[in-house]
PDB file of N, CA and C in Angstrom:
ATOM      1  N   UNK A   1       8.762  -2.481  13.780  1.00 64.00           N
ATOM      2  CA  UNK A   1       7.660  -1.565  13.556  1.00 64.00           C
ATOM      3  C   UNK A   1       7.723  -0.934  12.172  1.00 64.00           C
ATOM      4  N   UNK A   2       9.208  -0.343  11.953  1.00 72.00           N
ATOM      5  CA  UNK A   2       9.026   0.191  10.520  1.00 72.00           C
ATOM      6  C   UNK A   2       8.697  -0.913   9.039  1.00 72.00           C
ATOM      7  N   UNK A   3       9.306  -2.188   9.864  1.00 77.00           N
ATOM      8  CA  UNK A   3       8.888  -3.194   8.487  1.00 77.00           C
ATOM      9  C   UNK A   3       7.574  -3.464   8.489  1.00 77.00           C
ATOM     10  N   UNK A   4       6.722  -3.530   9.327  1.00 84.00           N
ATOM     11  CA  UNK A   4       5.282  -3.272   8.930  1.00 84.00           C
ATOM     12  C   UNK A   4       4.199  -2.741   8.270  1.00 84.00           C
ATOM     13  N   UNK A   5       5.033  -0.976   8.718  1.00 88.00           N
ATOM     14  CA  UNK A   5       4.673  -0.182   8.077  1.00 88.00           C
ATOM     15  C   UNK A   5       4.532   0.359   6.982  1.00 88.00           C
ATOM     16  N   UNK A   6       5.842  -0.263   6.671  1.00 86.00           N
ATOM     17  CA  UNK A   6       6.542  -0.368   5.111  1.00 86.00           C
ATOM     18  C   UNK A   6       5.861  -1.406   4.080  1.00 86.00           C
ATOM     19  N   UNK A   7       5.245  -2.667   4.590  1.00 89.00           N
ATOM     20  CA  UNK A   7       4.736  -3.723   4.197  1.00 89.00           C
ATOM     21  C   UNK A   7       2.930  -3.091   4.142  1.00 89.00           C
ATOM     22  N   UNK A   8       2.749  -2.405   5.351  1.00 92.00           N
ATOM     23  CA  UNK A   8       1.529  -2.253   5.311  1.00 92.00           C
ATOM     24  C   UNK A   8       0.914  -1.418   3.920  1.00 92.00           C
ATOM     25  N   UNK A   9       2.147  -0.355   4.012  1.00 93.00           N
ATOM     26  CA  UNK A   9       1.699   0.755   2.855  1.00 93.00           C
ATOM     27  C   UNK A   9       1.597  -0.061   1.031  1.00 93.00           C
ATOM     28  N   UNK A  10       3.239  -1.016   1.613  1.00 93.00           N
ATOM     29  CA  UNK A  10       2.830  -1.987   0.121  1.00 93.00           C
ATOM     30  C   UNK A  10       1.460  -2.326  -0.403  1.00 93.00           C
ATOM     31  N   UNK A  11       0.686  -3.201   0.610  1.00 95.00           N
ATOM     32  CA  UNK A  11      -0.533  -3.528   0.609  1.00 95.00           C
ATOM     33  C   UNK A  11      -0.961  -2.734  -0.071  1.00 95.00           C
ATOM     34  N   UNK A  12      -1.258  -1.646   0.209  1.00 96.00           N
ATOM     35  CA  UNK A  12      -2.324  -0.497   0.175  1.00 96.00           C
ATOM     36  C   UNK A  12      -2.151   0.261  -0.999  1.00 96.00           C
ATOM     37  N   UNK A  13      -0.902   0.420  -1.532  1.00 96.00           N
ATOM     38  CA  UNK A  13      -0.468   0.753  -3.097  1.00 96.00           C
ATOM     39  C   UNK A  13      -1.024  -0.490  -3.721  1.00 96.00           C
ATOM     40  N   UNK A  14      -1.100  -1.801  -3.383  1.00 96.00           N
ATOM     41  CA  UNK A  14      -1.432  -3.130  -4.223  1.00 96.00           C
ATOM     42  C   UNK A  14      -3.073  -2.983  -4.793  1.00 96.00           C
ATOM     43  N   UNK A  15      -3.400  -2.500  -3.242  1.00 97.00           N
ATOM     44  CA  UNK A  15      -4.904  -2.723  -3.565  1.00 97.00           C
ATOM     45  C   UNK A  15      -5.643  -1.419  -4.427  1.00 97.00           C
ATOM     46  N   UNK A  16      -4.378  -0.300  -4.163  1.00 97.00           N
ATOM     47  CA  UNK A  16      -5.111   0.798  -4.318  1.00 97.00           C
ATOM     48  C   UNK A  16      -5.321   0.580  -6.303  1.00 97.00           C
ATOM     49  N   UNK A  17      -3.731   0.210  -6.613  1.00 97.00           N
ATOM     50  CA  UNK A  17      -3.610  -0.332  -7.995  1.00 97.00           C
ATOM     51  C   UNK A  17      -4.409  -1.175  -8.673  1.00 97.00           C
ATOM     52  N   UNK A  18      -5.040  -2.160  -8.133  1.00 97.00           N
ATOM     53  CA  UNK A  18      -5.901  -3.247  -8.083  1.00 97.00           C
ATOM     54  C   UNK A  18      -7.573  -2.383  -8.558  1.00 97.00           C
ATOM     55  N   UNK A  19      -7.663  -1.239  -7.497  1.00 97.00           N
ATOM     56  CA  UNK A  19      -8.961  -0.823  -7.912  1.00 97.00           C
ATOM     57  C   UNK A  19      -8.855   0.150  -8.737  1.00 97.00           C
ATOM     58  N   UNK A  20      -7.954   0.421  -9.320  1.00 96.00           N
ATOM     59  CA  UNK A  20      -7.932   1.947 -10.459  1.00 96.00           C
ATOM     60  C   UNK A  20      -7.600   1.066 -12.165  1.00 96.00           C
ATOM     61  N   UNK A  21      -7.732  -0.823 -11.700  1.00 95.00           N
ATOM     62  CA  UNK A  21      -7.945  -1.173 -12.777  1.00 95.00           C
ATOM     63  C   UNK A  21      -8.979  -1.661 -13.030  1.00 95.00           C
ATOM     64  N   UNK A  22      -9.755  -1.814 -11.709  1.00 94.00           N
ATOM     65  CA  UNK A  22     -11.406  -1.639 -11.654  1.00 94.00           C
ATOM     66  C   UNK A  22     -12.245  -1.208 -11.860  1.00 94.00           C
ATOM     67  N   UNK A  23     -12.004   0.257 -11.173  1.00 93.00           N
ATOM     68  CA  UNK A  23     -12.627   1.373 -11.114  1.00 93.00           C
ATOM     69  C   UNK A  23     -13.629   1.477 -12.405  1.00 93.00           C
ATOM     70  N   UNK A  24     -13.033   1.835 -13.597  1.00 91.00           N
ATOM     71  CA  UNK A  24     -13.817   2.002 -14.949  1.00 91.00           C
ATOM     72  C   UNK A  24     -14.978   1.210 -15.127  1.00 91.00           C
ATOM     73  N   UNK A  25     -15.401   0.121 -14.662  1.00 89.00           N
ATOM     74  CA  UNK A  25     -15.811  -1.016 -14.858  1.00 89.00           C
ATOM     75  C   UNK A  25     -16.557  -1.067 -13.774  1.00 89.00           C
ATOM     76  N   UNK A  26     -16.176  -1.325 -12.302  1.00 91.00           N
ATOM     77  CA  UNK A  26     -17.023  -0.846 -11.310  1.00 91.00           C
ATOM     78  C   UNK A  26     -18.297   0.333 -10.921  1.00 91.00           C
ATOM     79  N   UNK A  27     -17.414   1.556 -11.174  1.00 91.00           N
ATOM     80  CA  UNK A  27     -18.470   2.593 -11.483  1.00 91.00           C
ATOM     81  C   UNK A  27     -19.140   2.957 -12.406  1.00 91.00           C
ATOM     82  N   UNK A  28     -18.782   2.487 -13.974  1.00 86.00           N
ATOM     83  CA  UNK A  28     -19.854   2.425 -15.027  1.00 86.00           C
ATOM     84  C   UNK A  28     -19.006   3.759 -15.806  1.00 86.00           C
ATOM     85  N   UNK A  29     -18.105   4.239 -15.802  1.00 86.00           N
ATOM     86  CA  UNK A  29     -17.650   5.385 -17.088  1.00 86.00           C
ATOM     87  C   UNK A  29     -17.517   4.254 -18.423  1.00 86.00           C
ATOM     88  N   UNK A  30     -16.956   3.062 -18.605  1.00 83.00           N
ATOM     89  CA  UNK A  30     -17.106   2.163 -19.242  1.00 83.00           C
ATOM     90  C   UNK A  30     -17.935   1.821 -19.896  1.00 83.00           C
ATOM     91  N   UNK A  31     -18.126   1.800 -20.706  1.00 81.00           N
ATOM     92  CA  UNK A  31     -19.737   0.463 -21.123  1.00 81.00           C
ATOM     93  C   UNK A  31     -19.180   0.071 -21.778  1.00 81.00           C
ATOM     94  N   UNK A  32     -20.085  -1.640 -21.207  1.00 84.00           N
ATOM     95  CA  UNK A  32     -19.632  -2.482 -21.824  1.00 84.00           C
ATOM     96  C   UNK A  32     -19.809  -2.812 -23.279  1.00 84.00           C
ATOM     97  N   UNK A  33     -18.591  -3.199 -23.595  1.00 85.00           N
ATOM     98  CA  UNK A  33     -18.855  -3.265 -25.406  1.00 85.00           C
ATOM     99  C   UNK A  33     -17.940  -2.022 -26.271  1.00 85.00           C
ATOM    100  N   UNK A  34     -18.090  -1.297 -25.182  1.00 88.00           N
ATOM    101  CA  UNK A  34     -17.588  -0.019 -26.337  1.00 88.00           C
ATOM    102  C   UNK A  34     -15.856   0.433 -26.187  1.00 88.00           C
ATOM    103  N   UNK A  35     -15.632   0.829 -27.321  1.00 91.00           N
ATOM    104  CA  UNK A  35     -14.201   1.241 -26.866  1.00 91.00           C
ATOM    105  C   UNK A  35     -13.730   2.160 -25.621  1.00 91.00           C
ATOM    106  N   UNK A  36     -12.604   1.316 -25.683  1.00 90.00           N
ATOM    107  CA  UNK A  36     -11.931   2.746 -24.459  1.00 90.00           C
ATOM    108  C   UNK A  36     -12.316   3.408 -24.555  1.00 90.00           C
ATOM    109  N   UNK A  37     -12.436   3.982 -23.106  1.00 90.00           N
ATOM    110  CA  UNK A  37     -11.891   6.009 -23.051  1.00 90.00           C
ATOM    111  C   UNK A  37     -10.787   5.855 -22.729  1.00 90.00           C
ATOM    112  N   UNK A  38     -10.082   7.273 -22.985  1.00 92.00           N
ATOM    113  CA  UNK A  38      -8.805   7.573 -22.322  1.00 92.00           C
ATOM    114  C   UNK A  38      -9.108   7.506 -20.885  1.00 92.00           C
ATOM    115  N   UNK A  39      -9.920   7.887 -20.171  1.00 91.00           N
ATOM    116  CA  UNK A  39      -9.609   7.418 -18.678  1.00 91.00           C
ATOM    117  C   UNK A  39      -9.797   6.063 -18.169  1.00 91.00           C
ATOM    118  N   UNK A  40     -10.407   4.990 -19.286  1.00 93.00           N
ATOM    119  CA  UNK A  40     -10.096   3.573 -18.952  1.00 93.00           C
ATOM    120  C   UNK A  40      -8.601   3.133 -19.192  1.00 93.00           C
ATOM    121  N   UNK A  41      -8.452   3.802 -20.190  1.00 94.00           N
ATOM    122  CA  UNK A  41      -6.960   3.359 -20.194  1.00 94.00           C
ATOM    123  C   UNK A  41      -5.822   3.926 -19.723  1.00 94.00           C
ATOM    124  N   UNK A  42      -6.297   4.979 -19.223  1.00 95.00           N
ATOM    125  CA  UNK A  42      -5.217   5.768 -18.185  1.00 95.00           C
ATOM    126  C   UNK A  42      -5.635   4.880 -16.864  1.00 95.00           C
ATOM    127  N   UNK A  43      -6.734   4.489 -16.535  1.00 95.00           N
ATOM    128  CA  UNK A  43      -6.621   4.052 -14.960  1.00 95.00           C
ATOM    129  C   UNK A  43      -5.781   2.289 -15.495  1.00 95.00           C
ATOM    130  N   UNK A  44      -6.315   1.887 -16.241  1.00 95.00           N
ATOM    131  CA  UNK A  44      -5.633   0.394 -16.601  1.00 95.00           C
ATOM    132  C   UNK A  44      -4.236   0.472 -17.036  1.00 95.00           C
ATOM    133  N   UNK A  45      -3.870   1.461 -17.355  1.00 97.00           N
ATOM    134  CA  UNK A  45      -1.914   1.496 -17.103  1.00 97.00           C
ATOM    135  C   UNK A  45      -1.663   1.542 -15.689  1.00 97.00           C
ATOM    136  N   UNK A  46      -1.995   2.742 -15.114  1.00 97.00           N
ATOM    137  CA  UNK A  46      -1.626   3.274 -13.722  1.00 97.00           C
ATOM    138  C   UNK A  46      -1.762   2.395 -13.001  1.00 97.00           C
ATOM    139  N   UNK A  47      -2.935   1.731 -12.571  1.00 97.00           N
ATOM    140  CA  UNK A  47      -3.301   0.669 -11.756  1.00 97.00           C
ATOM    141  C   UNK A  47      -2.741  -0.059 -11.804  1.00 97.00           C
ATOM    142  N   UNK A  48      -2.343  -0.845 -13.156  1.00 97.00           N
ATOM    143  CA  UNK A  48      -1.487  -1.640 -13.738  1.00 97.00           C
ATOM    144  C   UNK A  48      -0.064  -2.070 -13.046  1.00 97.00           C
ATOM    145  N   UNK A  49       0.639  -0.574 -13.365  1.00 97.00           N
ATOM    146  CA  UNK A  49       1.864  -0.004 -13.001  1.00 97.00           C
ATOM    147  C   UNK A  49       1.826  -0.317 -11.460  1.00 97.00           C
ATOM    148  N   UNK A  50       1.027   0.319 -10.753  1.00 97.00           N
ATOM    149  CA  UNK A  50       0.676   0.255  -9.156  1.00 97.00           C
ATOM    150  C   UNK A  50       1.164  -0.744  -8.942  1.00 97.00           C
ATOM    151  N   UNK A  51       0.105  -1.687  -9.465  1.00 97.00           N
ATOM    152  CA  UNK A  51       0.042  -3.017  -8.778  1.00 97.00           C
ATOM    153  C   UNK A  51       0.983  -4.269  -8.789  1.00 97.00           C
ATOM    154  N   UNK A  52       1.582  -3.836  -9.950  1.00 97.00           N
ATOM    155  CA  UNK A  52       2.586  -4.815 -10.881  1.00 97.00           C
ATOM    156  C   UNK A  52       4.136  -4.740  -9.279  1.00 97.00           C
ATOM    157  N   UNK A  53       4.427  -3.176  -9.505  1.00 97.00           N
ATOM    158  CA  UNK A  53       5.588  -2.517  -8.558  1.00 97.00           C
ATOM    159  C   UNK A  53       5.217  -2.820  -7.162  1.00 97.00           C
ATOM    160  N   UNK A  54       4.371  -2.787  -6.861  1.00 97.00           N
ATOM    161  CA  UNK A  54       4.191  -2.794  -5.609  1.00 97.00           C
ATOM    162  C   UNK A  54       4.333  -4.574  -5.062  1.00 97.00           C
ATOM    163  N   UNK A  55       3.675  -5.313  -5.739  1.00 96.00           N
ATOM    164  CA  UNK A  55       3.195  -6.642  -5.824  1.00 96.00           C
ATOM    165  C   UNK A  55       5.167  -7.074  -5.656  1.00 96.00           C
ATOM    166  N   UNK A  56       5.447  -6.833  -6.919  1.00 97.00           N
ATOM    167  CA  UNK A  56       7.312  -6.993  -6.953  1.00 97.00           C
ATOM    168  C   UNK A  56       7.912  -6.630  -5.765  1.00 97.00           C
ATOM    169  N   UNK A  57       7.638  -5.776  -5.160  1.00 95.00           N
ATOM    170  CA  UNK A  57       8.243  -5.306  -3.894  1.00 95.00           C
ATOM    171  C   UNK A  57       7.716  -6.065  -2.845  1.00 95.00           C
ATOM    172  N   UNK A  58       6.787  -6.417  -2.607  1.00 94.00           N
ATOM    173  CA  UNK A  58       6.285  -7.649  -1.200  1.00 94.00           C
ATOM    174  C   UNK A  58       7.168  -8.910  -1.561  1.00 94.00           C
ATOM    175  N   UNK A  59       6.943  -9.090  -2.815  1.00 94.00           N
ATOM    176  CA  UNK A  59       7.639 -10.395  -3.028  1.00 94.00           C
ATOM    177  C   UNK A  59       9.307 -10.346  -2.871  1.00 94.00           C
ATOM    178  N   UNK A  60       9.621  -9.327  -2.947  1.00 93.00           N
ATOM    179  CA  UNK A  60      11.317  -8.753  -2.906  1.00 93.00           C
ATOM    180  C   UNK A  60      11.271  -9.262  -1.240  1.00 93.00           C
ATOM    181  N   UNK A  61      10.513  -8.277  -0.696  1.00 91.00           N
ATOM    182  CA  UNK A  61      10.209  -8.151   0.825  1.00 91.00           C
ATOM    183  C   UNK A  61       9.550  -9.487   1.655  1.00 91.00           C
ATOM    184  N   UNK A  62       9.263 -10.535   0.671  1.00 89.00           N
ATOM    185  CA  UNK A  62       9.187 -11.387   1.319  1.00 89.00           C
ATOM    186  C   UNK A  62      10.270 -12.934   1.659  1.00 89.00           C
ATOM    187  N   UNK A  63      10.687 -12.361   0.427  1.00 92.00           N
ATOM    188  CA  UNK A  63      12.045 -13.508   0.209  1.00 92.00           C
ATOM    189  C   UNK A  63      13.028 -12.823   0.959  1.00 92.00           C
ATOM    190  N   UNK A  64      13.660 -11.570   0.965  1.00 89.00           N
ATOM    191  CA  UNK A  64      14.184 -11.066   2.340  1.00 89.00           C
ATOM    192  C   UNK A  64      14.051 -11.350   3.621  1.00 89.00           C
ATOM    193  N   UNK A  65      13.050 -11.661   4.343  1.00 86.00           N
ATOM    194  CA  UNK A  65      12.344 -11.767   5.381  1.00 86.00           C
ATOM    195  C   UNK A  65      13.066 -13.657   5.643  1.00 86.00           C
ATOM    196  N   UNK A  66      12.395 -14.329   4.075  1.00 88.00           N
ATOM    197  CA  UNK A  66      12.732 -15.669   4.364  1.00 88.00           C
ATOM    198  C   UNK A  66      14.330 -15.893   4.509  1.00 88.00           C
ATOM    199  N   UNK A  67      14.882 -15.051   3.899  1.00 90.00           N
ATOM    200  CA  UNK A  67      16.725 -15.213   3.516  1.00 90.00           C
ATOM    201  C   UNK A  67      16.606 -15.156   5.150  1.00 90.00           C
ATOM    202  N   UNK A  68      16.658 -13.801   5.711  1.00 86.00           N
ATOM    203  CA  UNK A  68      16.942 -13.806   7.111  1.00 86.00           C
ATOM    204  C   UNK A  68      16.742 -14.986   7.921  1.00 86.00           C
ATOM    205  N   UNK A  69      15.415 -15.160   7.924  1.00 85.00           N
ATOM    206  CA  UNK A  69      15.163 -16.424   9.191  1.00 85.00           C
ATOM    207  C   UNK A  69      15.783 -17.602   8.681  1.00 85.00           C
ATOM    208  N   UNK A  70      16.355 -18.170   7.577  1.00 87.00           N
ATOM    209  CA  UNK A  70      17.484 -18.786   7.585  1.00 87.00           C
ATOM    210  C   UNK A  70      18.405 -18.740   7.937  1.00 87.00           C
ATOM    211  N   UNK A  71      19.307 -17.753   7.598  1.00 86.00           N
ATOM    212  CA  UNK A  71      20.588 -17.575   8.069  1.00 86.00           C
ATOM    213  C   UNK A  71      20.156 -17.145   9.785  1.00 86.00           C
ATOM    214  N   UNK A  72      19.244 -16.944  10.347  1.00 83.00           N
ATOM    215  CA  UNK A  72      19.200 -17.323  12.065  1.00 83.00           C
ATOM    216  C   UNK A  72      19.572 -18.191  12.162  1.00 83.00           C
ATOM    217  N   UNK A  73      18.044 -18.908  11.759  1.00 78.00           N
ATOM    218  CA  UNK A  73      18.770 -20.573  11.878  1.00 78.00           C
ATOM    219  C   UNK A  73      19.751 -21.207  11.407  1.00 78.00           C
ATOM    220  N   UNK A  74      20.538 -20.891  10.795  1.00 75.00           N
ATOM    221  CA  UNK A  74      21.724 -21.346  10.371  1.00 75.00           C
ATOM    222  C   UNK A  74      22.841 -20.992  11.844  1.00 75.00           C
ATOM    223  N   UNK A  75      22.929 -19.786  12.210  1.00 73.00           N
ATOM    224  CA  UNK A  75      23.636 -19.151  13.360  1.00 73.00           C
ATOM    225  C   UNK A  75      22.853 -20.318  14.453  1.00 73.00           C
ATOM    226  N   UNK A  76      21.504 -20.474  14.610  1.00 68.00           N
ATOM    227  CA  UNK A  76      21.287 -21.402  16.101  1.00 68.00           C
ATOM    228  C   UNK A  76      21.895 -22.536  16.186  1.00 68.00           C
ATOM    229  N   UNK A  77      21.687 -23.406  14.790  1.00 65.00           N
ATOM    230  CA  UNK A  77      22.188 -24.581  14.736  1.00 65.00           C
ATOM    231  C   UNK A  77      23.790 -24.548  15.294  1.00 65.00           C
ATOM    232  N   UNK A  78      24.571 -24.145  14.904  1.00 58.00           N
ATOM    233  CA  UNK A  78      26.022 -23.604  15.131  1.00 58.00           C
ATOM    234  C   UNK A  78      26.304 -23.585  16.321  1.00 58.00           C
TER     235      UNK A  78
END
């Protein structure tokens, strides 16, 4: 239950990161063509950051997951 939860929240930092490098662009503070604002480029670090860490951590959390159900099967075979 807690590895779910733990996985679930990953998600949700992924996506949340995902849309705060959107966001600018989605809702229109942006226009297109023109230079940054500081809050495009504050959400395109952050989001950035979000998504990058979080993304690293499923993948941490997923090769964990795979290590384990090997070494099961390693113990069944036996």
């Amino acid at each position: 239950m807690k590895a779910k939860l733990g996985v679930s929240a990953l998600v949700l930092l992924f996506l949340g990161g995902l849309w705060l490098v959107a966001a600018p662009f989605a809702v229109g503070y942006q226009g297109r063509g023109a230079a940054y604002v500081d809050a495009t480029v504050n959400d395109l670090w952050l989001g950035g950051s979000i998504a990058a860490v979080s993304f690293v951590a499923l993948v941490i959390y997923a090769a964990d997951a795979l290590r384990e159900l090997a070494l099961r099967g390693k113990h069944a075979d036996s």
